[in-house]
mmCIF file of C-alpha atoms in Angstrom:
data_model
loop_
_atom_site.group_PDB
_atom_site.id
_atom_site.type_symbol
_atom_site.label_atom_id
_atom_site.label_comp_id
_atom_site.label_asym_id
_atom_site.label_seq_id
_atom_site.Cartn_x
_atom_site.Cartn_y
_atom_site.Cartn_z
ATOM 1 C CA MET A 1 -10.182 10.359 0.248
ATOM 2 C CA LYS A 2 -10.466 8.993 3.751
ATOM 3 C CA PRO A 3 -14.015 7.990 4.524
ATOM 4 C CA GLY A 4 -13.605 8.177 8.276
ATOM 5 C CA ASN A 5 -15.938 5.972 10.224
ATOM 6 C CA LEU A 6 -18.723 5.152 7.819
ATOM 7 C CA THR A 7 -20.404 2.758 10.205
ATOM 8 C CA THR A 8 -22.111 5.679 11.952
ATOM 9 C CA ARG A 9 -24.139 6.753 8.957
ATOM 10 C CA PRO A 10 -25.766 10.173 8.743
ATOM 11 C CA ARG A 11 -29.321 10.100 7.444
ATOM 12 C CA ASP A 12 -28.335 11.483 4.044
ATOM 13 C CA ARG A 13 -25.610 8.892 3.350
ATOM 14 C CA PRO A 14 -26.851 5.812 1.489
ATOM 15 C CA GLU A 15 -26.619 2.370 3.049
ATOM 16 C CA PHE A 16 -25.415 0.821 -0.198
ATOM 17 C CA PHE A 17 -23.176 1.968 -3.033
ATOM 18 C CA THR A 18 -22.580 1.104 -6.668
ATOM 19 C CA ILE A 19 -19.107 -0.152 -7.515
ATOM 20 C CA GLY A 20 -18.208 3.303 -8.847
ATOM 21 C CA GLN A 21 -19.379 5.024 -5.676
ATOM 22 C CA LEU A 22 -17.557 2.450 -3.560
ATOM 23 C CA ALA A 23 -14.318 2.937 -5.481
ATOM 24 C CA LYS A 24 -14.543 6.716 -5.209
ATOM 25 C CA LEU A 25 -15.282 6.669 -1.471
ATOM 26 C CA ALA A 26 -12.404 4.265 -0.818
ATOM 27 C CA GLY A 27 -9.960 6.161 -3.037
ATOM 28 C CA VAL A 28 -9.332 3.315 -5.492
ATOM 29 C CA ASN A 29 -10.450 2.557 -9.022
ATOM 30 C CA ILE A 30 -13.145 0.099 -10.056
ATOM 31 C CA GLU A 31 -10.606 -2.450 -11.285
ATOM 32 C CA THR A 32 -9.014 -2.492 -7.825
ATOM 33 C CA VAL A 33 -12.391 -3.341 -6.293
ATOM 34 C CA ARG A 34 -12.818 -6.193 -8.778
ATOM 35 C CA TYR A 35 -9.259 -7.396 -8.165
ATOM 36 C CA TYR A 36 -9.844 -7.508 -4.400
ATOM 37 C CA GLN A 37 -12.990 -9.531 -5.070
ATOM 38 C CA ARG A 38 -11.083 -12.025 -7.240
ATOM 39 C CA LEU A 39 -8.509 -12.433 -4.452
ATOM 40 C CA GLY A 40 -11.259 -13.003 -1.899
ATOM 41 C CA LEU A 41 -10.355 -9.874 0.076
ATOM 42 C CA LEU A 42 -13.700 -8.256 -0.599
ATOM 43 C CA ALA A 43 -17.068 -9.974 -0.779
ATOM 44 C CA GLU A 44 -18.873 -9.646 -4.089
ATOM 45 C CA PRO A 45 -22.557 -8.888 -3.551
ATOM 46 C CA ARG A 46 -25.149 -10.914 -5.407
ATOM 47 C CA LYS A 47 -26.365 -9.401 -8.644
ATOM 48 C CA PRO A 48 -30.017 -8.412 -8.203
ATOM 49 C CA ALA A 49 -32.604 -8.303 -10.963
ATOM 50 C CA SER A 50 -31.738 -4.648 -11.614
ATOM 51 C CA GLY A 51 -28.277 -5.823 -12.662
ATOM 52 C CA TYR A 52 -26.354 -3.441 -10.390
ATOM 53 C CA ARG A 53 -24.550 -4.889 -7.417
ATOM 54 C CA ARG A 54 -24.910 -2.829 -4.258
ATOM 55 C CA TYR A 55 -22.030 -2.683 -1.795
ATOM 56 C CA PRO A 56 -22.571 -2.075 1.928
ATOM 57 C CA VAL A 57 -20.775 0.626 3.911
ATOM 58 C CA GLN A 58 -18.540 -2.106 5.378
ATOM 59 C CA ALA A 59 -16.983 -2.615 1.931
ATOM 60 C CA VAL A 60 -15.544 0.916 2.096
ATOM 61 C CA GLU A 61 -14.060 0.152 5.511
ATOM 62 C CA ASP A 62 -12.639 -3.144 4.214
ATOM 63 C CA ILE A 63 -10.903 -1.467 1.271
ATOM 64 C CA CYS A 64 -9.479 1.224 3.542
ATOM 65 C CA PHE A 65 -8.201 -1.503 5.866
ATOM 66 C CA ILE A 66 -6.490 -3.249 2.934
ATOM 67 C CA LYS A 67 -4.874 0.016 1.802
ATOM 68 C CA ARG A 68 -3.597 0.766 5.332
ATOM 69 C CA ALA A 69 -2.122 -2.724 5.621
ATOM 70 C CA GLN A 70 -0.434 -2.303 2.228
ATOM 71 C CA ALA A 71 0.975 1.057 3.352
ATOM 72 C CA LEU A 72 2.544 -0.796 6.283
ATOM 73 C CA GLY A 73 4.283 -3.127 3.839
ATOM 74 C CA PHE A 74 1.979 -6.135 3.844
ATOM 75 C CA THR A 75 1.300 -7.913 0.574
ATOM 76 C CA LEU A 76 -2.218 -8.740 -0.538
ATOM 77 C CA ARG A 77 -1.484 -12.423 0.064
ATOM 78 C CA GLU A 78 -0.413 -11.659 3.640
ATOM 79 C CA ILE A 79 -3.476 -9.499 4.173
ATOM 80 C CA ALA A 80 -5.698 -12.313 2.915
ATOM 81 C CA SER A 81 -4.014 -14.916 5.106
ATOM 82 C CA VAL A 82 -4.001 -13.186 8.480
ATOM 83 C CA PHE A 83 -5.638 -9.788 8.426
ATOM 84 C CA HIS A 84 -8.885 -10.203 6.548
ATOM 85 C CA PRO A 85 -11.810 -10.383 8.976
ATOM 86 C CA GLU A 86 -12.701 -13.888 7.777
ATOM 87 C CA ALA A 87 -9.119 -15.135 8.203
ATOM 88 C CA THR A 88 -8.373 -17.283 11.216
ATOM 89 C CA GLY A 89 -4.840 -15.989 11.869
ATOM 90 C CA ALA A 90 -4.004 -15.850 15.560
ATOM 91 C CA CYS A 91 -2.575 -12.695 17.090
ATOM 92 C CA ALA A 92 0.787 -14.473 17.451
ATOM 93 C CA ASP A 93 0.815 -15.110 13.682
ATOM 94 C CA VAL A 94 0.062 -11.466 12.954
ATOM 95 C CA SER A 95 2.718 -10.343 15.415
ATOM 96 C CA ALA A 96 5.336 -12.652 13.872
ATOM 97 C CA LEU A 97 4.493 -11.397 10.409
ATOM 98 C CA ALA A 98 4.762 -7.771 11.564
ATOM 99 C CA ALA A 99 8.089 -8.478 13.304
ATOM 100 C CA GLY A 100 9.400 -9.937 10.050
ATOM 101 C CA LYS A 101 8.337 -6.743 8.258
ATOM 102 C CA VAL A 102 10.216 -4.657 10.839
ATOM 103 C CA SER A 103 13.386 -6.724 10.296
ATOM 104 C CA LEU A 104 13.064 -6.388 6.538
ATOM 105 C CA LEU A 105 12.618 -2.620 6.835
ATOM 106 C CA GLU A 106 15.663 -2.340 9.100
ATOM 107 C CA ARG A 107 17.795 -4.178 6.508
ATOM 108 C CA ARG A 108 16.482 -1.969 3.698
ATOM 109 C CA ILE A 109 17.164 1.178 5.729
ATOM 110 C CA ALA A 110 20.748 0.007 6.368
ATOM 111 C CA GLU A 111 21.239 -0.695 2.647
ATOM 112 C CA LEU A 112 19.749 2.659 1.655
ATOM 113 C CA SER A 113 21.954 4.445 4.197
ATOM 114 C CA LYS A 114 25.026 2.913 2.554
ATOM 115 C CA VAL A 115 23.824 4.016 -0.883
ATOM 116 C CA ARG A 116 23.114 7.521 0.428
ATOM 117 C CA ASP A 117 26.589 7.768 1.991
ATOM 118 C CA ALA A 118 28.296 6.574 -1.204
ATOM 119 C CA LEU A 119 26.332 9.007 -3.348
ATOM 120 C CA ALA A 120 26.975 11.908 -0.947
ATOM 121 C CA ALA A 121 30.713 11.147 -1.108
ATOM 122 C CA LEU A 122 30.565 11.209 -4.918
ATOM 123 C CA VAL A 123 28.740 14.544 -4.881
ATOM 124 C CA LYS A 124 31.445 15.979 -2.610
ATOM 125 C CA GLU A 125 34.163 14.579 -4.854
ATOM 126 C CA CYS A 126 32.407 16.009 -7.903
ATOM 127 C CA ALA A 127 32.340 19.486 -6.359
ATOM 128 C CA ARG A 128 36.058 19.205 -5.521
ATOM 129 C CA CYS A 129 36.919 18.030 -9.043
ATOM 130 C CA ARG A 130 34.904 20.827 -10.650
ATOM 131 C CA ALA A 131 36.660 23.390 -8.483
ATOM 132 C CA LEU A 132 39.976 22.014 -9.750
ATOM 133 C CA GLY A 133 38.734 22.085 -13.353
ATOM 134 C CA ALA A 134 38.790 18.315 -13.878
ATOM 135 C CA PRO A 135 37.267 17.408 -17.270
ATOM 136 C CA ALA A 136 35.781 14.038 -16.265
ATOM 137 C CA CYS A 137 32.690 13.557 -14.128
ATOM 138 C CA VAL A 138 33.521 11.343 -11.156
ATOM 139 C CA ILE A 139 29.881 10.381 -10.693
ATOM 140 C CA ARG A 140 29.610 9.187 -14.279
ATOM 141 C CA GLN A 141 32.921 7.325 -13.915
ATOM 142 C CA ALA A 142 31.668 5.603 -10.763
ATOM 143 C CA MET A 143 28.504 4.498 -12.567
ATOM 144 C CA GLN A 144 30.486 3.134 -15.506
ATOM 145 C CA GLY A 145 32.547 0.992 -13.160
#
C-alpha cells in the first residue's frame, strides 16, 4: 500500500503509530521494521512507560523511501551510506553510485539478451525437430552439454 504524502495529515489520521500499524501502512512486515532499525536506517523510538513504542508519520515515509531505493537497485548498505537523511553523502557521490547502477544494469541486460536469443533459437530448433519427428529433445540436449 502506498501511503502517499502522510506529512499532510487529515484530522482523523493519528500522529503516531504502533510498529504493527507502521508496518501495515508502509507495506512491510514488523521484522522488516526491526531490521531497518538494527541497520540504522530507521530511528527506534524510546520505549515509554506504557511499553509500546510510537512511530511518527515520518517513519512511514522513511520506509517507503528505502523501498523505492531498493526497487531502483540500491542495497541497504548503499542506502544507509548515501541516501538516508542523516547520511552526509554529497550529490556527486549519489550520482556516481547511480551511474554505476546504470552500467551494471546495461551489462545485465546485454547478458540476458544473449540468453534470450540462445533460448529462442533452441525453441525454434525444437519445433523444427518435432516437425521432422526427431526423438531427442534439442533443448534437453543443450542443457546436458
